[in-house]
PDB file of C-alpha atoms in Angstrom:
ATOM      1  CA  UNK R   2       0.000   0.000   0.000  1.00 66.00           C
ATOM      2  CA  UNK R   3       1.540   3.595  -1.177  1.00 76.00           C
ATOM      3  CA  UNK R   4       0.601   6.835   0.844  1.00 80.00           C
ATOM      4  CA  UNK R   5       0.152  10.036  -0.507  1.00 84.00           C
ATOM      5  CA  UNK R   6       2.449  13.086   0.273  1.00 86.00           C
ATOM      6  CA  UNK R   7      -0.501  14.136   1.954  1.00 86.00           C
ATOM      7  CA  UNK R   8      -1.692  10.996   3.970  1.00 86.00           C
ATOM      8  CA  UNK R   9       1.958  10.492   5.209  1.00 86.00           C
ATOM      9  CA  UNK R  10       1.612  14.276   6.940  1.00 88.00           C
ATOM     10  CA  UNK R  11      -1.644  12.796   8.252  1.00 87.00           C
ATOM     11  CA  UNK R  12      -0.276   9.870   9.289  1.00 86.00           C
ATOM     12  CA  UNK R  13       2.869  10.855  10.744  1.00 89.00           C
ATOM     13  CA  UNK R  14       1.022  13.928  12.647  1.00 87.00           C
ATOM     14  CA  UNK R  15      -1.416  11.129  13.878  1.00 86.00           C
ATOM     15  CA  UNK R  16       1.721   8.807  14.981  1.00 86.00           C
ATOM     16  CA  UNK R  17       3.268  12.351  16.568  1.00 87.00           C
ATOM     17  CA  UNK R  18       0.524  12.786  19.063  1.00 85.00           C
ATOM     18  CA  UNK R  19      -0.018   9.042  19.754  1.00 85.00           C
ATOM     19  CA  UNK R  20       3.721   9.214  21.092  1.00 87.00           C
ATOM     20  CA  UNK R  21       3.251  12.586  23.042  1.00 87.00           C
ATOM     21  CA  UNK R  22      -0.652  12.266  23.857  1.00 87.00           C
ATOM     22  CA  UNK R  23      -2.197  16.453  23.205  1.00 85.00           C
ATOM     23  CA  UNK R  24      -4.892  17.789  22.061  1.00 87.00           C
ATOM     24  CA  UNK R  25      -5.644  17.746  18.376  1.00 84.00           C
ATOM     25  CA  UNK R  26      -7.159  20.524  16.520  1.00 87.00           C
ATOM     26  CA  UNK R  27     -10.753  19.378  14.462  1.00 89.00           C
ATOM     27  CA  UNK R  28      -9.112  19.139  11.490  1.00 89.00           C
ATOM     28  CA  UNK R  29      -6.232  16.895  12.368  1.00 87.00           C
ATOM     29  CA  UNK R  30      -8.926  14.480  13.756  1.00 87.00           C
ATOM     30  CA  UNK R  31     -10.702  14.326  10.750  1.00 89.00           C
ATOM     31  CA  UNK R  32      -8.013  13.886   8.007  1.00 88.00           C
ATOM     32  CA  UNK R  33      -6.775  11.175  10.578  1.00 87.00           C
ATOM     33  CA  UNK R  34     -10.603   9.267  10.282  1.00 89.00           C
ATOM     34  CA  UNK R  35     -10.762   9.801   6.271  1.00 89.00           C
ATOM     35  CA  UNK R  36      -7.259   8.596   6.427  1.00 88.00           C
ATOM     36  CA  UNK R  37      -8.459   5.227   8.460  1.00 89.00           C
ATOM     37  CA  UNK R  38     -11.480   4.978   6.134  1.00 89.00           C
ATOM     38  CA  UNK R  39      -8.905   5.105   3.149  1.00 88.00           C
ATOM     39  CA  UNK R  40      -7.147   2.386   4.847  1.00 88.00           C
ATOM     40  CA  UNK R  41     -10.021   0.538   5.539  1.00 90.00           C
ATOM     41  CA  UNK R  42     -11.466   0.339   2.181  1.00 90.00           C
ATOM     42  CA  UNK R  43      -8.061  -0.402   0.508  1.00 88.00           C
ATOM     43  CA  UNK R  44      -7.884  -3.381   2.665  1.00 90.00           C
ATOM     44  CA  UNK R  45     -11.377  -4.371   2.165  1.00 92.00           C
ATOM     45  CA  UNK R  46     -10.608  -4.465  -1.816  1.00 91.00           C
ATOM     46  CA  UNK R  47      -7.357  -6.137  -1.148  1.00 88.00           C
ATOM     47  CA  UNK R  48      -9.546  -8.715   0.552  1.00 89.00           C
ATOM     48  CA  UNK R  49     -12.251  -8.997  -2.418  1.00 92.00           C
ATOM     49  CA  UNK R  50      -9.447  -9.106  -4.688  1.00 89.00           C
ATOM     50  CA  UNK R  51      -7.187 -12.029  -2.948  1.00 88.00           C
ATOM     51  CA  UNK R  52     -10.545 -13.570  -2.853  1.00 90.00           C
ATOM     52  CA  UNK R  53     -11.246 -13.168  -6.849  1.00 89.00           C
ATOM     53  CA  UNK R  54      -7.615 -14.688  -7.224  1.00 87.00           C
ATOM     54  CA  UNK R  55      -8.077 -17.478  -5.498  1.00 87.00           C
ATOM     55  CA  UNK R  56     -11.414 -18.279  -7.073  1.00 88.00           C
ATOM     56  CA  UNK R  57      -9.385 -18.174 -10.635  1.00 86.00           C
ATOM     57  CA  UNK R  58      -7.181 -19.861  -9.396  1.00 87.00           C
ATOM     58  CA  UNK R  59      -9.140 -22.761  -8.404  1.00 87.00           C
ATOM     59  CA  UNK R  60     -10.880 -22.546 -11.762  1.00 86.00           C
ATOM     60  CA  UNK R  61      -8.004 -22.819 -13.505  1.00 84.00           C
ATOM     61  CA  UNK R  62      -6.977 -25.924 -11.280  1.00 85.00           C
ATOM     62  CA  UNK R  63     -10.261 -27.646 -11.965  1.00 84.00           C
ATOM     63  CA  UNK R  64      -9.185 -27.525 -15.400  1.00 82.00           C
ATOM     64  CA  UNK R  65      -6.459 -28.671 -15.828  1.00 80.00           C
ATOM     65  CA  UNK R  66      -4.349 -30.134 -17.689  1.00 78.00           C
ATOM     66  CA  UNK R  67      -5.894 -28.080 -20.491  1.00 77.00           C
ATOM     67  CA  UNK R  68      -5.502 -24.649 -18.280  1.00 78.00           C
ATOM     68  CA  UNK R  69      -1.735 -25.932 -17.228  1.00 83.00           C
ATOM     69  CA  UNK R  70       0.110 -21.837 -18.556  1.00 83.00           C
ATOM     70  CA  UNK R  71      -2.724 -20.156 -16.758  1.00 86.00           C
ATOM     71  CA  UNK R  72      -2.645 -22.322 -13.230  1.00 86.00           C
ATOM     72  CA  UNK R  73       0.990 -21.924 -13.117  1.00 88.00           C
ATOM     73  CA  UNK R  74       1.064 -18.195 -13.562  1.00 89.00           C
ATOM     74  CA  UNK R  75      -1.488 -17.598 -11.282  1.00 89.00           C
ATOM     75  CA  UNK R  76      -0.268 -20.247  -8.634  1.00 89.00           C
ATOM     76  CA  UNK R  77       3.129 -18.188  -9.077  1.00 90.00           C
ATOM     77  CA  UNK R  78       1.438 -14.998  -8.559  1.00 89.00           C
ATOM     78  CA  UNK R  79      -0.495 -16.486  -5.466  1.00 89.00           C
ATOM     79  CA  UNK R  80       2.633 -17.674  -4.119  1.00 90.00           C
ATOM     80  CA  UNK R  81       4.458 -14.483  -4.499  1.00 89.00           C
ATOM     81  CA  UNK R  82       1.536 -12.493  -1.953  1.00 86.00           C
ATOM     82  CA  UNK R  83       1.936 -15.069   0.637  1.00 86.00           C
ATOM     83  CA  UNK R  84      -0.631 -17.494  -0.486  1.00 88.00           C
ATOM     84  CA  UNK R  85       0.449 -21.347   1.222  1.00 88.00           C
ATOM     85  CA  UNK R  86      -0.481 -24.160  -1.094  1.00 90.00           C
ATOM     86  CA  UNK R  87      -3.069 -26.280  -0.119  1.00 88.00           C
ATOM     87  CA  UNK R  88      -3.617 -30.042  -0.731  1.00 88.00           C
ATOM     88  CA  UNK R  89      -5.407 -29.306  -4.046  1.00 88.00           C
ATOM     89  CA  UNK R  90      -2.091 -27.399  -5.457  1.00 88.00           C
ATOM     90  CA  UNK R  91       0.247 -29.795  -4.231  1.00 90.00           C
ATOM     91  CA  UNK R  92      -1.994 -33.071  -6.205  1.00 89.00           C
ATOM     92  CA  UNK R  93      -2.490 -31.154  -9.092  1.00 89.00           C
ATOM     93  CA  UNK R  94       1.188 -30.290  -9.524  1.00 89.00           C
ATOM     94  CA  UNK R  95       2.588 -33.934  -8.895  1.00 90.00           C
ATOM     95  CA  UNK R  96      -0.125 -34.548 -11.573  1.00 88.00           C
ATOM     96  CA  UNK R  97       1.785 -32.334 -13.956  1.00 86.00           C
ATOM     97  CA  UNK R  98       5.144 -32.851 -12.681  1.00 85.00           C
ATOM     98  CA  UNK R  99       6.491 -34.036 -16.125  1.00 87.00           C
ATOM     99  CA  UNK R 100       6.463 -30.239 -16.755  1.00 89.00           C
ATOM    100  CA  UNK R 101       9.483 -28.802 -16.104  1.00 90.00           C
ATOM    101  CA  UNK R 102       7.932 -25.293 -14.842  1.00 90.00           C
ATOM    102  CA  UNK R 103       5.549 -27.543 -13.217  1.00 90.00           C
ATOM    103  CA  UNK R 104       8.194 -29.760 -11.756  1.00 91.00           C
ATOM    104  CA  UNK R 105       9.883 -26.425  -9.989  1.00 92.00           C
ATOM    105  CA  UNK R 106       6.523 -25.097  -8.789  1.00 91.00           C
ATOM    106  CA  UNK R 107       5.847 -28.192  -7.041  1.00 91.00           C
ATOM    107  CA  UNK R 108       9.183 -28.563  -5.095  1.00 92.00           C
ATOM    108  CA  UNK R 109       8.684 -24.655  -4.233  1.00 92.00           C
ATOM    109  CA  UNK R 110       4.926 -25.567  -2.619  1.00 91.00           C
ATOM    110  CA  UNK R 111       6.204 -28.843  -0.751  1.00 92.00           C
ATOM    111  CA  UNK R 112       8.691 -26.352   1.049  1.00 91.00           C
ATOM    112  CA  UNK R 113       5.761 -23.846   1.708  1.00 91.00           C
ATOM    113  CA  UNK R 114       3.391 -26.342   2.567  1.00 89.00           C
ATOM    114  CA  UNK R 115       5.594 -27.735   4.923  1.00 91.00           C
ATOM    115  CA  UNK R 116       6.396 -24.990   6.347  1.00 90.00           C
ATOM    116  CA  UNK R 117       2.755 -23.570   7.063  1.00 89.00           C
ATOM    117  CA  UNK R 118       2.156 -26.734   8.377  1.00 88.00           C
ATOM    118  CA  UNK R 119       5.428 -26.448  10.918  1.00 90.00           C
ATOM    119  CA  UNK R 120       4.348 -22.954  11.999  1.00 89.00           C
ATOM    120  CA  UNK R 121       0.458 -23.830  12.403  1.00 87.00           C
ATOM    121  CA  UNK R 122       1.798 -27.083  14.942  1.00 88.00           C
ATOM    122  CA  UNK R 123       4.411 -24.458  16.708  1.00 88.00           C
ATOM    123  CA  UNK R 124       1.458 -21.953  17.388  1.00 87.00           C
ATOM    124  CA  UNK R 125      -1.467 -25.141  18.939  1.00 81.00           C
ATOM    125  CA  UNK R 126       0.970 -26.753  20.592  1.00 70.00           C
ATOM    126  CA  UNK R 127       2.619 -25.323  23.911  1.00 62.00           C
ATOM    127  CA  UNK R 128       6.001 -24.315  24.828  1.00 56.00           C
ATOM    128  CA  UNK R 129       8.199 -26.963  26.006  1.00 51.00           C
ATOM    129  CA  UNK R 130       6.472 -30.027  24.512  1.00 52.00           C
ATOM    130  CA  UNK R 131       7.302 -31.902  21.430  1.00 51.00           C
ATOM    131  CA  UNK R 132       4.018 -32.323  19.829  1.00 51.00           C
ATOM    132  CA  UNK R 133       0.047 -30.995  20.285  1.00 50.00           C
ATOM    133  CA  UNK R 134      -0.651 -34.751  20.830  1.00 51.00           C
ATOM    134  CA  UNK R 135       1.133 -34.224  24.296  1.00 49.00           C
ATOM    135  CA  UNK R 136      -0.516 -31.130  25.673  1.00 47.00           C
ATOM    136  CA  UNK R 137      -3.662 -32.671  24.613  1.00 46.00           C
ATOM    137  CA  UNK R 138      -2.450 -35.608  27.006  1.00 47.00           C
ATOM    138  CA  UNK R 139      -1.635 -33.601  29.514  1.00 48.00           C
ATOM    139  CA  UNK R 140      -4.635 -31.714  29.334  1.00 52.00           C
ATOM    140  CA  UNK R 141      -6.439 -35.237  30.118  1.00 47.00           C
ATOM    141  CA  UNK R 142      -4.556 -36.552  33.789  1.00 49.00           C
ATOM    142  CA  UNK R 143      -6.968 -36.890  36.511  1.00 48.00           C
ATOM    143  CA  UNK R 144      -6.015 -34.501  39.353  1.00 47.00           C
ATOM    144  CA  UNK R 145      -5.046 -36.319  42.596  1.00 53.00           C
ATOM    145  CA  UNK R 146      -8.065 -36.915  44.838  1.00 50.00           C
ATOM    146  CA  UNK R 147     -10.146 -36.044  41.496  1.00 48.00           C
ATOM    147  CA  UNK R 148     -13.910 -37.022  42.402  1.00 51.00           C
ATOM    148  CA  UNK R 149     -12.731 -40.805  44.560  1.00 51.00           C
ATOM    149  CA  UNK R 150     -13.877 -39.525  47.980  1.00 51.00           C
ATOM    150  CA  UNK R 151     -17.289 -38.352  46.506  1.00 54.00           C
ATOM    151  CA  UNK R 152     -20.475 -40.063  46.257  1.00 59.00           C
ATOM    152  CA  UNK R 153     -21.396 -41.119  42.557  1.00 57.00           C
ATOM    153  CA  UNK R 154     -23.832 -38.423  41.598  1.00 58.00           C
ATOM    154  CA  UNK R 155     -27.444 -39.367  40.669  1.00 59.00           C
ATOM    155  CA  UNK R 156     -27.717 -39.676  36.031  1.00 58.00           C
ATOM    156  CA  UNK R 157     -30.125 -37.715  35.312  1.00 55.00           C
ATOM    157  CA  UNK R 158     -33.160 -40.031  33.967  1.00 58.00           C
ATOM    158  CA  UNK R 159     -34.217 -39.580  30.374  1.00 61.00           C
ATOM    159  CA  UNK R 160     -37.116 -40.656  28.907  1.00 55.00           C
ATOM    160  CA  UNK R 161     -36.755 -44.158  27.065  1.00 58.00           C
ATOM    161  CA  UNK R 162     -37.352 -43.997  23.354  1.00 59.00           C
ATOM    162  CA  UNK R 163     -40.561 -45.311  22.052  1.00 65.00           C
ATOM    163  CA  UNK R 164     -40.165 -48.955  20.565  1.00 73.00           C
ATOM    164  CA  UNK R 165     -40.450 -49.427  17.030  1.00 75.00           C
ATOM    165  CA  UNK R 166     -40.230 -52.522  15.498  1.00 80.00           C
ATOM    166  CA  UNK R 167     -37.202 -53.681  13.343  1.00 78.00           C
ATOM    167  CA  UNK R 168     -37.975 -53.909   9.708  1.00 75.00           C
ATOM    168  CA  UNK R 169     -37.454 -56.880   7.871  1.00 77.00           C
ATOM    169  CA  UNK R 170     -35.346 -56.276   5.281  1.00 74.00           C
ATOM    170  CA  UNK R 171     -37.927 -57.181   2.844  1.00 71.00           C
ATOM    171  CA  UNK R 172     -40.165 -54.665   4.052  1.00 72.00           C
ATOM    172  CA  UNK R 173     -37.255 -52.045   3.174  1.00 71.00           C
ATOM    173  CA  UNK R 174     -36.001 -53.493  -0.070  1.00 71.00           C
ATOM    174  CA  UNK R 175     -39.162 -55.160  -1.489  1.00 68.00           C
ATOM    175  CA  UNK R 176     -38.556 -58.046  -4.027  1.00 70.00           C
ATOM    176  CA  UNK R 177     -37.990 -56.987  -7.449  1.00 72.00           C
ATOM    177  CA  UNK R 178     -40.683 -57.795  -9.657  1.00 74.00           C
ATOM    178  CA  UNK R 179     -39.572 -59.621 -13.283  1.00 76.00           C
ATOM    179  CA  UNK R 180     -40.544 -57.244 -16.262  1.00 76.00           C
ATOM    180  CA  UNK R 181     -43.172 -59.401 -18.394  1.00 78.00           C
ATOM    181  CA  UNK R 182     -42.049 -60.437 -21.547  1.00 79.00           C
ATOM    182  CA  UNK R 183     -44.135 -58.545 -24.643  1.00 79.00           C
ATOM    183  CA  UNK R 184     -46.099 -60.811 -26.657  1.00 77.00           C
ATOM    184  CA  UNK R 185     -44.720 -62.937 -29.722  1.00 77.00           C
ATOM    185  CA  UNK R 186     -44.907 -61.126 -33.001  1.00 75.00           C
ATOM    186  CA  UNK R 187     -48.065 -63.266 -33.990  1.00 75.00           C
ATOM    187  CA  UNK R 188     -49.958 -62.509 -30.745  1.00 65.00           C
ATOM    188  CA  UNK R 189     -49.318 -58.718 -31.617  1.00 62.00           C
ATOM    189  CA  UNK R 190     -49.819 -58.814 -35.379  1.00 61.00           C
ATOM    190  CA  UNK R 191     -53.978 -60.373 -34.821  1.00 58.00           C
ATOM    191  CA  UNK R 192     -54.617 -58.589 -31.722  1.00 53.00           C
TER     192      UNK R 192
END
């Protein structure tokens, strides 16, 4: 995102009084709020647009091989805003791996796939143990004492469900009937 000569006085007179707190002139406050709406919007269209991408992009992977210039290019393009490779990329370009560029692409999303996936573990799974599967372990010890010295609480009663008789299965699949033969020829020719 580029800033006008103008928004970067806005925004650096906005940063100015954020680090020495005084009190702004009307003005000041709102070219600061257009400023913000500006920002706003521009990341609201970056948003629809990323979206539109990735759409084509999709469309282009669905078909494939026939689309294989266009998916590259715009897998490339992806890529290059920070776009991770999902499980659809990665299958489609092993597909296509006979292609050279297609070949290069796909050991440049294993890398990026692999390390989304890295980061994503690293941020559910806490500090000083190897894997999520551990904290979730941890998570599940019983406490000592836990609930041994109380008396089993009363289950709440539900109502029983209403009986209904099993079908037979030829009640659910009924026999299939044998289509009658048509007539002979003869029978059809007099009648």
């Amino acid at each position: 995102m580029a800033f006008s000569a103008v928004e970067l006085r806005v925004l650096r007179r906005a940063l100015a009084n954020a680090l020495h707190p005084a009190p702004l002139p009307d003005e000041d406050v709102r070219d600061a709020l257009r400023l913000a709406d500006s920002v706003d919007e521009a990341v609201r269209e970056a948003a629809r647009l990323r979206a539109f991408l990735l759409d084509d992009l999709a469309r282009y992977r669905a078909a494939l091989p026939g689309s294989l210039g266009g998916y590259l290019e715009l897998l490339e393009g992806a890529l290059a805003d920070g776009y991770d490779p999902g499980a659809d990329d990665l299958a489609a370009l092993r597909a296509l791996r006979g292609n050279p560029a297609a070949a290069r692409l796909l050991a440049r999303c294993q890398v990026l796939a692999e390390r989304s996936v890295r980061a994503r573990l690293a941020r559910v799974s806490p500090a000083g143990t190897g894997t999520p599967a551990a904290a979730s372990r941890a998570r599940l010890l019983a406490l000592p004492g836990g609930r041994a010295g109380q008396e089993p609480r009363p289950k709440p009663s539900t109502p029983a469900p209403t009986e209904r008789p099993v079908p037979k299965p030829s009640e659910v699949f009924p026999p299939r009937r044998r289509p009658v033969p048509p007539p002979p020829p003869e029978e059809r020719a007099a009648g």
